[in-house]
Every structure is written in structure tokens, then in C-alpha cells.
Coordinates of C-alpha atoms and ligand atoms in Angstrom, one line a residue:
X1 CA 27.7 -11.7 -0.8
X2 CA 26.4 -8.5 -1.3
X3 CA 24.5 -9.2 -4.7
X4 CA 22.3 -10.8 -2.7
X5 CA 20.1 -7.9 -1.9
X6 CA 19.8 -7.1 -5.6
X7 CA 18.0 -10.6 -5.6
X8 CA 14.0 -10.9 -6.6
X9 CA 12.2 -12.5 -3.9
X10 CA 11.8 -15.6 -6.5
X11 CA 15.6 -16.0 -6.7
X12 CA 15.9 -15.6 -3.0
X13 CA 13.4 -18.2 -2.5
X14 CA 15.0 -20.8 -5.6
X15 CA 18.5 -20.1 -4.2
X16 CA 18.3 -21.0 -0.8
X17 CA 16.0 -24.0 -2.2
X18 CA 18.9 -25.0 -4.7
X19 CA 21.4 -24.5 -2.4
X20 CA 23.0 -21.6 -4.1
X21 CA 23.7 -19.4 -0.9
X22 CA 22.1 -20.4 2.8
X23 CA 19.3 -18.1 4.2
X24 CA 21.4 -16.9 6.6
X25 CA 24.1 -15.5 4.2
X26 CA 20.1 -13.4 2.8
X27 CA 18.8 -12.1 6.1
X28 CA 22.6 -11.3 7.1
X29 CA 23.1 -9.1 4.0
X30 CA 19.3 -7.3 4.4
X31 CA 20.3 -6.7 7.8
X32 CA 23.2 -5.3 6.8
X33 CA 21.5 -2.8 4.3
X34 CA 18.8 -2.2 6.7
X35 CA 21.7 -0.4 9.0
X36 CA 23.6 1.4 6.0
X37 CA 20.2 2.7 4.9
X38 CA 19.6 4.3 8.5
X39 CA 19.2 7.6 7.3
X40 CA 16.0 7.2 4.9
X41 CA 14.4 6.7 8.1
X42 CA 12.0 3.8 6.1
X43 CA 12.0 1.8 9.5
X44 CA 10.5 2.1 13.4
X45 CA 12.3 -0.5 14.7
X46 CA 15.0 -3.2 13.2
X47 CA 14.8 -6.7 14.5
X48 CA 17.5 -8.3 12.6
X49 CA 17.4 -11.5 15.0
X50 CA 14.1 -12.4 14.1
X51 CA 15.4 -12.3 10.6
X52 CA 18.3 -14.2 11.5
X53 CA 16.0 -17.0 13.8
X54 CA 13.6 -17.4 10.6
X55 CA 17.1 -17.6 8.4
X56 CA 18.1 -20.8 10.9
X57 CA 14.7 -22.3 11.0
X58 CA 14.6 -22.1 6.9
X59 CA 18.7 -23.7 7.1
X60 CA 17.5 -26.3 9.3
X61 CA 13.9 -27.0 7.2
X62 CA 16.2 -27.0 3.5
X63 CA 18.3 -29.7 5.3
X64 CA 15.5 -32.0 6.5
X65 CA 14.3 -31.7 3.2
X66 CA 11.1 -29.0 4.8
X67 CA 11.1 -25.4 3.1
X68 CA 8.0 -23.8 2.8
X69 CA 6.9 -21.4 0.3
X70 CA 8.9 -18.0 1.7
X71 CA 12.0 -19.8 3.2
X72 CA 14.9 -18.3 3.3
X73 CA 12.7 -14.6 2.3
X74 CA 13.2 -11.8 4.6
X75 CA 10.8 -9.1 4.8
X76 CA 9.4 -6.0 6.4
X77 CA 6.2 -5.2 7.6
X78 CA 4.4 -2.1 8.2
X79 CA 3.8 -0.7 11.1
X80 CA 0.3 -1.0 11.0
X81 CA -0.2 -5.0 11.5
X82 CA 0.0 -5.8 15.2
X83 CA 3.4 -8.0 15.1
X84 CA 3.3 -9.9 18.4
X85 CA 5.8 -8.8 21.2
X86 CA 7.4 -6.3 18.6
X87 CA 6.0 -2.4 18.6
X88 CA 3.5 -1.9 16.4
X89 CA 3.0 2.1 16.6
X90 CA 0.8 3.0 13.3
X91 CA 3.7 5.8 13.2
X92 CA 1.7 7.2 16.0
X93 CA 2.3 8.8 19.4
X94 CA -0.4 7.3 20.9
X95 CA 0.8 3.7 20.4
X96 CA 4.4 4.6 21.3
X97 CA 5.4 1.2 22.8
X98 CA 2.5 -0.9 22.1
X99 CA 3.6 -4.3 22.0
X100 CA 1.1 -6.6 20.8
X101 CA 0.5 -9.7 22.5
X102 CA -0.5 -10.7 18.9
X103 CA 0.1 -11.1 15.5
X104 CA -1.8 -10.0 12.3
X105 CA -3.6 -12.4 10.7
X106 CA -1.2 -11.7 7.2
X107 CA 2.1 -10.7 8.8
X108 CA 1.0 -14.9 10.8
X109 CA 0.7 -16.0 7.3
X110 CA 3.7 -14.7 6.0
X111 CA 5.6 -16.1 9.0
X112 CA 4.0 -19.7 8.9
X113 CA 5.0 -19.4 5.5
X114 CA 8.6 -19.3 6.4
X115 CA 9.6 -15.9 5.9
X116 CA 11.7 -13.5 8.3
X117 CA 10.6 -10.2 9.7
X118 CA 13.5 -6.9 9.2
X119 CA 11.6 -4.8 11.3
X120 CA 9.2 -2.8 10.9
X121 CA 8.3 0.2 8.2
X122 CA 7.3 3.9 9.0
X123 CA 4.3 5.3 8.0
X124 CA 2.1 8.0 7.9
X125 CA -0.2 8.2 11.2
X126 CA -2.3 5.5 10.9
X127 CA -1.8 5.1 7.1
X128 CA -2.9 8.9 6.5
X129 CA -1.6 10.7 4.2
X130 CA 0.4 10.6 0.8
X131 CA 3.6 11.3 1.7
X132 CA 4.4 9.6 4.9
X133 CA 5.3 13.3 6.5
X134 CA 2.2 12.9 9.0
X135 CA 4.6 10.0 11.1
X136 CA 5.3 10.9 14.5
X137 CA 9.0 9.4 13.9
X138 CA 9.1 12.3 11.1
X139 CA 9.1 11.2 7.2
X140 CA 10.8 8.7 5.3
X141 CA 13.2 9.9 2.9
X142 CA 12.8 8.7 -0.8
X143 CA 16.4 7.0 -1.9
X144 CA 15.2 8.9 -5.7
X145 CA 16.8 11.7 -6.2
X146 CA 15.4 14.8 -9.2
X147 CA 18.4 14.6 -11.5
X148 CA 19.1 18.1 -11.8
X149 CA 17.0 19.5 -8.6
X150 CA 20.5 19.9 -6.4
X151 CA 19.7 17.7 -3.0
X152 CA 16.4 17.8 -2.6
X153 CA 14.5 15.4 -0.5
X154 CA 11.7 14.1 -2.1
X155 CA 9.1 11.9 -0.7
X156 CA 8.6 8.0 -1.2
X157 CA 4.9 8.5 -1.0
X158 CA 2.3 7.6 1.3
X159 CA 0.8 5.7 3.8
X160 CA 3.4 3.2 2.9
X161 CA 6.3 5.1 2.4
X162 CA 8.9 3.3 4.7
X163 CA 7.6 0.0 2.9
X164 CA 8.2 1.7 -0.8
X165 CA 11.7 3.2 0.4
X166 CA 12.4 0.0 2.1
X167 CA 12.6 -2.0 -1.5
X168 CA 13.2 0.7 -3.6
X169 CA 16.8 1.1 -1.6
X170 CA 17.6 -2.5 -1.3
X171 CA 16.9 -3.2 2.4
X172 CA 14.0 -5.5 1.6
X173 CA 13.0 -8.1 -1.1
X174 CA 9.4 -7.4 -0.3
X175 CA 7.3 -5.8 2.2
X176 CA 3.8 -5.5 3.1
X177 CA 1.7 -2.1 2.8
X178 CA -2.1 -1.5 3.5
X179 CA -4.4 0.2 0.7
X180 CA -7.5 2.6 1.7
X181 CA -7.1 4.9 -0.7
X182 CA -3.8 4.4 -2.8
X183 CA -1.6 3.7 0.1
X184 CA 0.1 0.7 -1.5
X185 CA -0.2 2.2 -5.2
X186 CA 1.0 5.7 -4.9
X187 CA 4.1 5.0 -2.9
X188 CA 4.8 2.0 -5.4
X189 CA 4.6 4.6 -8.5
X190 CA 7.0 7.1 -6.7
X191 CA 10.0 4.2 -5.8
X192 CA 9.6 2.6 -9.3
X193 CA 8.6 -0.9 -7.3
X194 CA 5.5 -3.2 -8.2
X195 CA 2.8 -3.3 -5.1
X196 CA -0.9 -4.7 -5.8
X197 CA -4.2 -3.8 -3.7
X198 CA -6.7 -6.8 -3.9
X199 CA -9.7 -7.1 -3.4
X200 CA -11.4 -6.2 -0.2
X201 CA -11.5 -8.8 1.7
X202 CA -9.2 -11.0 0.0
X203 CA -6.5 -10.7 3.0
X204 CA -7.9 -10.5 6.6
X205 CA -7.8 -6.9 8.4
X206 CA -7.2 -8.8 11.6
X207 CA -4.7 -7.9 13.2
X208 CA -4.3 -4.4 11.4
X209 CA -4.9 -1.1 13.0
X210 CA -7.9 0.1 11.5
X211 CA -8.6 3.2 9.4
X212 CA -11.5 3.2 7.3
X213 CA -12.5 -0.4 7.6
X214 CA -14.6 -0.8 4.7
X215 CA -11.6 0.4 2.7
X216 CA -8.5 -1.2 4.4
X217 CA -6.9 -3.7 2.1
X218 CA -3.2 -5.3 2.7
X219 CA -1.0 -5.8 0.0
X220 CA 2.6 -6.6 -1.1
X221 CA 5.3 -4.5 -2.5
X222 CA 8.0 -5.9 -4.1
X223 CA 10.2 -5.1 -7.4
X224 CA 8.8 -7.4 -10.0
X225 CA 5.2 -8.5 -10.5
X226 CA 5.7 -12.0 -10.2
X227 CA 7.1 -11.1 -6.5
X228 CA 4.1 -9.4 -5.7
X229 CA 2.1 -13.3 -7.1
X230 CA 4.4 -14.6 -4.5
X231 CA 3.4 -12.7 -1.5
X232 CA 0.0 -12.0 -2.0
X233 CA -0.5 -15.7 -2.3
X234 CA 0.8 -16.2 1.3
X235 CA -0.9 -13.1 2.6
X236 CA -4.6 -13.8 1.2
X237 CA -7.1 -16.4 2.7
X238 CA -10.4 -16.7 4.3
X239 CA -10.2 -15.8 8.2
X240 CA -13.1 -16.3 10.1
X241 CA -11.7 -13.3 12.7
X242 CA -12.1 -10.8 10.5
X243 CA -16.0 -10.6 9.6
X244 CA -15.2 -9.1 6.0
X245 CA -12.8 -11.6 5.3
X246 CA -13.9 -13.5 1.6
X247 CA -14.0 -17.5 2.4
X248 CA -13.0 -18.5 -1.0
X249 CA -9.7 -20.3 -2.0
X250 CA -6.6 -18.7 -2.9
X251 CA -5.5 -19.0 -6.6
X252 CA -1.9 -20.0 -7.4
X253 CA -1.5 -16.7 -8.8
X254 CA 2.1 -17.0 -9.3
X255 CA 1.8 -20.1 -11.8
X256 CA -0.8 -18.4 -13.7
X257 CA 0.9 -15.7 -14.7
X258 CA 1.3 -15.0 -18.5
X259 CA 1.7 -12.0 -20.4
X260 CA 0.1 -13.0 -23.3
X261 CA -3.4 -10.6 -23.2
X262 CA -4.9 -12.2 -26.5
X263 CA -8.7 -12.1 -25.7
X264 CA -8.5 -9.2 -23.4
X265 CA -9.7 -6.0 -23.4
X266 CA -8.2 -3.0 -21.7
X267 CA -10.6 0.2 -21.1
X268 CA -9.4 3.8 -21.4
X269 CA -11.5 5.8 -18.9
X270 CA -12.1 8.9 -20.6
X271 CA -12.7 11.0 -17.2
X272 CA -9.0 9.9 -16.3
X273 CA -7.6 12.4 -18.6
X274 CA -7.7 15.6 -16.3
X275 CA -6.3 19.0 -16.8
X276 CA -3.4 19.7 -15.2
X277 CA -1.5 16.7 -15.2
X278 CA 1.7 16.9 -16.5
X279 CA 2.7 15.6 -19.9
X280 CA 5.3 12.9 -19.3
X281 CA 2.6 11.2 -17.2
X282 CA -0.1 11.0 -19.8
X283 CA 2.6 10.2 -22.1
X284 CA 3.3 7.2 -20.0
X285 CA -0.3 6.1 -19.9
X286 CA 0.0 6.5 -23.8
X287 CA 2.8 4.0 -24.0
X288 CA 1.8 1.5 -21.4
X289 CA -1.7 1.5 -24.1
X290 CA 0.9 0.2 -26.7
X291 CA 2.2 -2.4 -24.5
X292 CA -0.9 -4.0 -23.5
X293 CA -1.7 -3.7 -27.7
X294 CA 1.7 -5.5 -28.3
X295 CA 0.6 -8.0 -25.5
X296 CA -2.4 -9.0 -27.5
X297 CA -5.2 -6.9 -26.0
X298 CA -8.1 -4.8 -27.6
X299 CA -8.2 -1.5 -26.3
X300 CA -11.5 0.4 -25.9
X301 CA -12.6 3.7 -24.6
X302 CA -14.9 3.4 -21.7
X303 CA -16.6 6.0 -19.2
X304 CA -16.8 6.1 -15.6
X305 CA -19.0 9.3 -15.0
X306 CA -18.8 9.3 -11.4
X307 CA -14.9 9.9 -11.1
X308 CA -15.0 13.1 -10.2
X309 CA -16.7 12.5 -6.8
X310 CA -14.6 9.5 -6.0
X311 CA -12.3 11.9 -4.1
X312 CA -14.6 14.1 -2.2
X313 CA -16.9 10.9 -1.3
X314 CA -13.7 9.1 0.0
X315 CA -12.8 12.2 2.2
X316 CA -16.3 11.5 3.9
X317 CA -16.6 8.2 4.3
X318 CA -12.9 7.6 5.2
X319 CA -12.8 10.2 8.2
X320 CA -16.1 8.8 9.0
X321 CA -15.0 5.2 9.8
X322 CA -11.8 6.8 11.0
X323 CA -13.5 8.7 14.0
X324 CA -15.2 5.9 15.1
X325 CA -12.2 3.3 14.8
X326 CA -9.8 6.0 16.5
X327 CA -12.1 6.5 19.4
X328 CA -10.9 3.5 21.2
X329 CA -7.4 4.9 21.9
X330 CA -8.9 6.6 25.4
X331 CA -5.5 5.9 27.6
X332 CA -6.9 3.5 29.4
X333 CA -6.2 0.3 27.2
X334 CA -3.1 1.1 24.2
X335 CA -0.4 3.2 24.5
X336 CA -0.2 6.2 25.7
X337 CA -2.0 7.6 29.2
X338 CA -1.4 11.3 30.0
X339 CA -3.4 12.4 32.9
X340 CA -3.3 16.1 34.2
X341 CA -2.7 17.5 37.4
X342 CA -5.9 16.9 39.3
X343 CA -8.0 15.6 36.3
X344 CA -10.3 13.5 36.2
X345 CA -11.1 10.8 33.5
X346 CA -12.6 13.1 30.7
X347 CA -9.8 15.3 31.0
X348 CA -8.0 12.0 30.6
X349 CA -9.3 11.2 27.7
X350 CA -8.9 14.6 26.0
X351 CA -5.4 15.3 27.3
X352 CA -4.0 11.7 26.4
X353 CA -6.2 12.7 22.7
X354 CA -4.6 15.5 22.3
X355 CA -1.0 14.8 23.0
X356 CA -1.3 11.1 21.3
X357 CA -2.8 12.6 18.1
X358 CA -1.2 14.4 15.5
X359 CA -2.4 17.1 13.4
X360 CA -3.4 15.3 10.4
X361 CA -5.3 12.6 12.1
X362 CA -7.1 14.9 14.5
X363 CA -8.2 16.7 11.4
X364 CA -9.9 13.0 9.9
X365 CA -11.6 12.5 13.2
X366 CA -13.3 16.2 13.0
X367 CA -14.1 16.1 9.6
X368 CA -15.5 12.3 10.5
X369 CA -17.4 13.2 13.8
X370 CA -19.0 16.1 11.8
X371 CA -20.1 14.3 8.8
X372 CA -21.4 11.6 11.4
X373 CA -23.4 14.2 13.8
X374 CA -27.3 14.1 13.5
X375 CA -27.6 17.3 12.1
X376 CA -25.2 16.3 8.8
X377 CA -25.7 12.6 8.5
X378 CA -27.5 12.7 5.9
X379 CA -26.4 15.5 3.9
X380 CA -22.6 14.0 3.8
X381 CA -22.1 10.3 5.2
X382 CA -25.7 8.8 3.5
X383 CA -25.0 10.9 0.2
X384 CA -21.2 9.6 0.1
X385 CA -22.5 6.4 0.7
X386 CA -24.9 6.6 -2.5
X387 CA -22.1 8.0 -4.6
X388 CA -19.9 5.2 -3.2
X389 CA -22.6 2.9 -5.2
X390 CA -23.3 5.2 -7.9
X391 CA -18.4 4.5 -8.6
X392 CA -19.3 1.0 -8.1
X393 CA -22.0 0.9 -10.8
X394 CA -20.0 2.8 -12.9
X395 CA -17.3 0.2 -12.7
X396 CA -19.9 -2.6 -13.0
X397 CA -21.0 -1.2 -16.5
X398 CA -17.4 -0.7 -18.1
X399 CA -16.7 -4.3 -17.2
X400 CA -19.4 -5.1 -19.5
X401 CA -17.2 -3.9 -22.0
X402 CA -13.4 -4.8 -21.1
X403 CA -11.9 -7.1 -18.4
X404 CA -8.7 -4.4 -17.4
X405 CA -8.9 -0.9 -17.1
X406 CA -5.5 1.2 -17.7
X407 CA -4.7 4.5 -16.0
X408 CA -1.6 6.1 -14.5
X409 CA -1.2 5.6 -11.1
X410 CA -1.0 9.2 -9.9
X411 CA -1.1 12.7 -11.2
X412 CA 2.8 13.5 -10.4
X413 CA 6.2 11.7 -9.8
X414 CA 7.7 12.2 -6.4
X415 CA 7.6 15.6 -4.8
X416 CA 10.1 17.0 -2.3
X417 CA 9.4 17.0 1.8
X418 CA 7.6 20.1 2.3
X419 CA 5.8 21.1 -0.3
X420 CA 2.7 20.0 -0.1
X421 CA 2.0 19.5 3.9
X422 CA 0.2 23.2 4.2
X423 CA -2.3 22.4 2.0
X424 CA -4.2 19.1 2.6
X425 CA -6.4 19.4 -0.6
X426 CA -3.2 19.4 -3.1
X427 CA -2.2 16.4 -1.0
X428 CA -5.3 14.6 -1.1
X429 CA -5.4 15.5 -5.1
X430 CA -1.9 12.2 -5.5
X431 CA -5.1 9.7 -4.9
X432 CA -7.4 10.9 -7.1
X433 CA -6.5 8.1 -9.9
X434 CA -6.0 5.5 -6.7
X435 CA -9.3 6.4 -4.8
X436 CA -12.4 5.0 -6.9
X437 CA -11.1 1.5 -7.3
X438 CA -10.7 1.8 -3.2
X439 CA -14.5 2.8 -3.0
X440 CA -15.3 -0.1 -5.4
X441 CA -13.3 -2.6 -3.4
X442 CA -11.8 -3.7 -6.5
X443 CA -7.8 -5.1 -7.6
X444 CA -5.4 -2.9 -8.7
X445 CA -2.0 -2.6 -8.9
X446 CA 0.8 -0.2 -9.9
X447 CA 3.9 -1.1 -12.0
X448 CA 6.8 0.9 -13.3
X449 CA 6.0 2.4 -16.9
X450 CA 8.9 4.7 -17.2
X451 CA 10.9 7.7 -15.5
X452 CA 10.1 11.4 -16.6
X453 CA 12.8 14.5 -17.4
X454 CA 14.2 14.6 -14.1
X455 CA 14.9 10.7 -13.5
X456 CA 12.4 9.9 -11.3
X457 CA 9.9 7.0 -11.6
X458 CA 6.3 6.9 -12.9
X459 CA 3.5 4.3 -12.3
X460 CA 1.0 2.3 -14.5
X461 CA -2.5 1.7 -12.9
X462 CA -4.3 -1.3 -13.7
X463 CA -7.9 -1.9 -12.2
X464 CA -9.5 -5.4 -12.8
X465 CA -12.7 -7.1 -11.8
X466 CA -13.8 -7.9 -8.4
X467 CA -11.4 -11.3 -7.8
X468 CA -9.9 -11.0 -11.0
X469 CA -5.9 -10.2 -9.5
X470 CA -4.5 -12.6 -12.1
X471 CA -5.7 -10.6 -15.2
X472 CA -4.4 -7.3 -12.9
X473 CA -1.1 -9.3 -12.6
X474 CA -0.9 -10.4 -16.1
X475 CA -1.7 -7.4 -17.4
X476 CA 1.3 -6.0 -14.9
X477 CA 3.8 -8.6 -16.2
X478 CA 2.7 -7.6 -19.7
X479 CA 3.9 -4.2 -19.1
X480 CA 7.2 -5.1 -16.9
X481 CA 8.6 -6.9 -20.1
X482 CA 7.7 -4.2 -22.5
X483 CA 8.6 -1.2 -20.4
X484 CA 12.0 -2.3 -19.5
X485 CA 12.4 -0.7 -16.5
X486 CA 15.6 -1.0 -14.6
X487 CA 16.3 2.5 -13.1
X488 CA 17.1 2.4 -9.5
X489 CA 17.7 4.9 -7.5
X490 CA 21.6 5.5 -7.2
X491 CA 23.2 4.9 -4.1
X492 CA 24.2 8.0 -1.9
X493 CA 22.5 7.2 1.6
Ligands
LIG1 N1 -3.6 9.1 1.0 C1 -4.9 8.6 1.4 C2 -5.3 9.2 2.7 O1 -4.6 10.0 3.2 C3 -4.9 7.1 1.4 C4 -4.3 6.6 2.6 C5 -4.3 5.0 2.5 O2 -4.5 4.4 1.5 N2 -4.0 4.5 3.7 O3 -6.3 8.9 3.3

């Protein structure tokens, strides 16, 4: 049955529930396209009998008359949640065999809620970078292809770029990513996939590797929107381990979706529009205006002065929080220990540093250890902090005037492996629509709009108000219907 892998996570679920195929015959043909798709390099490690144990347990529960929300669902996870017994690596040297004798907090959820694990997804080092070339188990390769640029090998984005590739090929209905600066969004926009960021603190961090904790958010990636309802529902939820974590009840987001936006309004940030992004994507953002007109919605023209410091002030505070977080990783309690000849514990440290490490991630926790010592505190970390609130206030005073906000989701469609890892600031540059709703803590997702002149997908950004995912997902469904997007990317892996 190999049309089961072209399933939604919605008609995996209400198959196995109606009896149309078992949950074995699902995780057996995921598995099965998890090994074909070998070369895309999405995963760290395949553990097709956990898949295959969930797929019995959700057989056994359908006949005692038992299934829980995500029976019968398989999934992958990235790398980045502790998965207990299974490595969890962050795409790192330094964790290389780390074997958790815990789980995440959301990848527990998912599980409890009945779904199977595939494996787990590559990703940048610890979830930085845009492209998912900074992974110490080298990048994943996008299944997109240009249509006229020969072979090419372009990237599936970043940090969550084995998750993206993962459902963009057909290996998983759904996966999870994590979100500090665009990490879920981007990656979504390059595969032509759905994946939302809530917001922070709507989904514990327990159990994730941190990066920049006050950024980190987990969300789902999945094909459609209504998928996404699906998974974030069984990922979010108060958690008294993580202390960020919001203690508020979940909303069935799933049965309140509806794509009628009568009543809404939909804000144009004017400082969106920047020079030097390409046409086809601001034509996109055009159209995806007409849909959410056609949907019922008032557009409006709104400003958020502060956008063009949402990248710089990200690039403090996120190497900031990253030095500190990454300063636990000493060789004497994860991972890796590499010990000299003859040396003592400090040249333990550094020499276990330096070979764990790689070059992008060293290069957060200088940037963060400078921007933290005495001398600069306060000319960078306390002044990005201040900016941080300045973004927020700006957000704060456009919702007085619209309940959505509409942007594309990054300045370019996929670019090929290569050409942008010698120059971090044009890399950094793919977040720069992604980053200020990160700073704000706020919801946003990124949904198909279209493909541009050489096949390849673009995204749609919407940002809603703090809590407020079911407008973001409306909104998202709004655009899915109208858009009609159905490319995938054609099989040659
Ligand atoms: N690309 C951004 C960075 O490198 C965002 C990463 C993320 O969201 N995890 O920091």
C-alpha cells in the first residue's frame, strides 16, 4: 500500500480508526520510505521498530476499542529533544552517542498520545543555522530540485532541515522542529510543507537541548494546516519542569478551524517590503493579500518601526544565551571526553571544546561570551534587550489595529549547498522576516503560497497575537484552499 505515505496525518489517524488499513501496514510503508530516501540524509538514526511497537500497541488499542488521538501516526523527531534510550546528538560532535535516559516533555506527549517515533531528523548544530550545512553528519539534501538549474543540490533550510525534507519527500506525515529564530518557518517555506511556531511557552523546552532559551519554541511540521492543529494540540501543555512553560489549557485547535476571516483584519507591515528581494516573492505576498480578502478579511497597512534591528538584536541575545547554555558540555557529563596527553582538566575542557564544537557554533559562543563580558554588557546584551522590548511594543501597537499580520516567510526560495556558508551575514539575512515575531514570543506559521520561475516553493508568514494560534491557523487554512498548492517535489532520490 504505498499510497499510504501520500496520506495527511488526519487520514492516517481516521483510517486506522475506521479500519481502512491497520497501523502497521502505515509505519511499515514510512519505514520503507525512510530507507529509499537514504540519500537526503534528513535522518541521524532510523528506529523503524519503535515505529512498528507504537503501530502494534495502536492495532491492539483500535481493537479493544482504545485509540488515542495520534494512533496509528508515525513521526519523526528532531534531534534536538532528548528521546529516552535513543541518541539525541543536536547534529553535534559533542553529543555523539548521547543517549538520554529521558524523554522530552513534547516528544512524551506525542508518544502518550499514541504516535510512533521514525527516527530521528538532522539538523544544524544545535539548531544553528539556515540551512542545516552546520550538522556534523554533513547537510540534508532538499528532495526540490531548480527546474532548469542542471542537478544542483539545494538546501531544505535550517535548523530543521531533516524535519522539512523528511515530509516534504514522503518519509513522514509530520515531524517536530524547534523555532528560535525561524527554524521551523524557513525550512517549512523552502519544502512547500505547513510548520507553525507558537507561542513561547506554549510547549515545554524540557527535554530540548537548549539554544537561546528565551527564544526556543517547538513546533510541528506537517503538509496541511489542519495537520499542524493536530500535533500542536498533542505537543502543547503546561509543564511544571520547564519554568517558562504557560499553565493554561490547550485549545482544541483542530475543531476550531475555519477559513472564513469575516471580522478580521490582516496588517501589511510596511518595513517588510525591503530592497532586494526578489519579485516572485513579493508577488506571492501580493496574492496571499487577495486570499485572505476573498476569505473575508479587511486588510490594513500597519508599521513596525523597529524591524530593522530585529536581526542584529537577535544575533546578540541569541549567542548570548547560547554561550551560557553551551557551557555545560565540559566532557565530564554528555558526550564526548577528549583528554590530551598529560593534560590536566582545563586542557580537558578546551580540547574536548574544541574538537566537540563546530565552526559555526564556536562562532555563537564568542560572539555570546563577548557581548556578555563586563566591559560590553551594556553596550550590546542590555541595549538588545531594550530593542527586544522596543519589537515587542511595536507589535503590541499594530495589534491595536488588526488581529493577523501577513508577510512572506523569507527573502528567497531554496538555495543550493554551498553558497552561502562563507558568509554568515548573507545566511543570517533568510531570518530576517522570521526573527521579530521570535523576539516577541509570538505565533506564527508558514504555509505554501506558490512556487516561483524555477519550480521551487515559496512561503506565506502569518504572525498573530500572543495565544492567538487559531486565528494564525485559520488564517493558514484560509490561504491553503485559495492557493491551491499541490507541487511536490518529483521523485529522483
Ligand atoms: N537561523 C537562525 C540561527 O541560525 C535561527 C535558528 C533557529 O531558529 N533555531 O540562529
Amino acid at each position: 500500500m504505498s499510497g499510504l505515505t501520500d496520506k495527511t496525518i488526519a487520514e492516517l489517524r481516521d483510517g486506522v480508526r475506521g479500519g481502512d488499513f491497520s497501523a502497521r501496514e502505515v509505519a511499515e510503508a514510512f519505514n520503507a520510505a525512510v530507507e529509499a530516501g537514504g540519500q537526503l540524509n534528513a535522518w541521524t538514526v532510523t528506529t523503524p521498530e519503535l515505529a512498528l511497537e507504537a503501530a502494534d500497541a495502536a492495532d491492539a488499542a483500535r481493537a479493544r476499542g482504545e485509540l488515542k488521538p495520534l494512533s496509528g501516526v508515525p513521526l519523526g523527531i528532531k534531534d534536538l529533544f532528548c528521546t529516552e534510550g535513543v541518541d539525541s546528538t543536536t547534529g553535534s560532535n559533542i553529543l555523539k552517542g548521547f543517549k538520554p535516559p529521558y524523554e522530552s516533555t513534547v516528544s512524551g506527549k506525542l508518544k502518550a498520545d499514541g504516535a510512533g517515533m521514525l527516527g530521528k531528523l538532522n539538523m544544524d548544530e544545535f539548531a544553528m543555522g539556515s540551512s542545516n550545512e552546520t550538522s556534523a553528519y554533513g547537510p540534508v539534501i532538499s528532495p526540490w530540485k531548480r527546474k532548469d538549474g542542471g542537478n544542483a543540490a539545494l538546501t531544505p533550510g535550517g535548523s530543521s532541515g531533516g524535519s522539512a525534507a523528511a515530509v516534504a519527500a514522503g518519509m513522514a506525515p509530520g515531524v517536530t522542529g524547534t523555532d528560535t529564530g525561524g527554524s521551523i518557518r524557513q525550512p517549512a517555506a523552502f519544502t512547500g510543507i505547513c510548520g507553525i511556531k507558537p507561542t513561547y511557552g506554549r510547549c515545554s523546552r524540557w527535554g530540548i537541548v537548549a539554544f537561546a532559551s528565551s527564544l526556543d519554541q517547538a513546533g510541528p511540521m506537517a503538509r496541511t494546516v489542519k495537520d499542524c492543529a493536530i500535533m500542536l494540540e498533542s505537543m502543547a501543555g503546561f509543564d511544571p519542569k520547564d519554568a517558562t512553560s504557560l499553565d493554561l489549557p490547550v485549545p482544541n485547535w483542530e475543531a476550531g478551524l475555519s477559513s472564513d476571516l469575516k471580522g478580521k483584519r490582516v496588517g501589511i507591515p510596511r518595513e517588510y517590503r525591503i530592497d532586494g528581494v526578489p519579485d516572485e516573492i513579493n508577488a506571492i505576498w501580493d496574492r496571499g493579500i487577495e486570499w485572505l480578502k476573498d476569505a473575508g478579511a479587511e486588510v490594513v497597512d500597519i508599521s513596525l518601526p523597529h524591524t530593522r534591528y530585529a536581526l542584529p538584536t537577535y544575533y546578540i541575545i541569541a549567542p548570548a544565551e547560547a554561550s551560557s547554555n553551551l557551557a555545560r558540555y565540559d566532557g565530564v557529563r554528555y558526550g564526548l571526553r577528549d583528554v590530551p596527553e598529560g593534560g590536566n582538566l582545563d586542557a580537558m575542557y578546551a580540547t574536548t571544546r574544541d574538537d566537540g564544537f563546530g565552526a559555526e557554533v564556536k562562532r555563537r559562543i564568542m560572539i555570546g561570551t563577548y557581548v556578555l563580558s563586563a566591559g560590553f554588557y551594556d553596550a550590546y546584551f542590555t541595549k538588545a534587550q531594550k530593542v527586544r522590548t522596543l519589537i515587542k511594543r511595536d507589535f503590541r501597537e499594530a495589534f491595536a489595529k488588526c488581529d493577523l499580520i501577513l508577510t512572506p516567510t523569507a527573502p528567497s526560495a531554496a538555495f543550493g549547498l554551498g553558497e552561502k556558508m562563507s558568509d554568515p551575514l548573507a545566511m543570517y539575512l533568510n531570518d530576517v522576516f522570521a526573527v521579530p515575531a521570535s523576539l516577541a514570543g509570538l505565533p506564527a506559521m508558514s504555509v505554501p503560497g506558490g512556487v516561483d520561475g524555477q519550480g521551487l516553493p515559496l512561503g506565506l508568514h502569518l504572525i498573530g497575537k500572543e495565544l492567538d494560534e487559531q486565528s494564525v491557523l485559520n488564517a493558514g487554512l484560509a490561504i491553503e484552499e485559495r492557493s491551491g498548492f499541490k507541487a511536490r517535489a518529483e521523485k529522483w532520490w
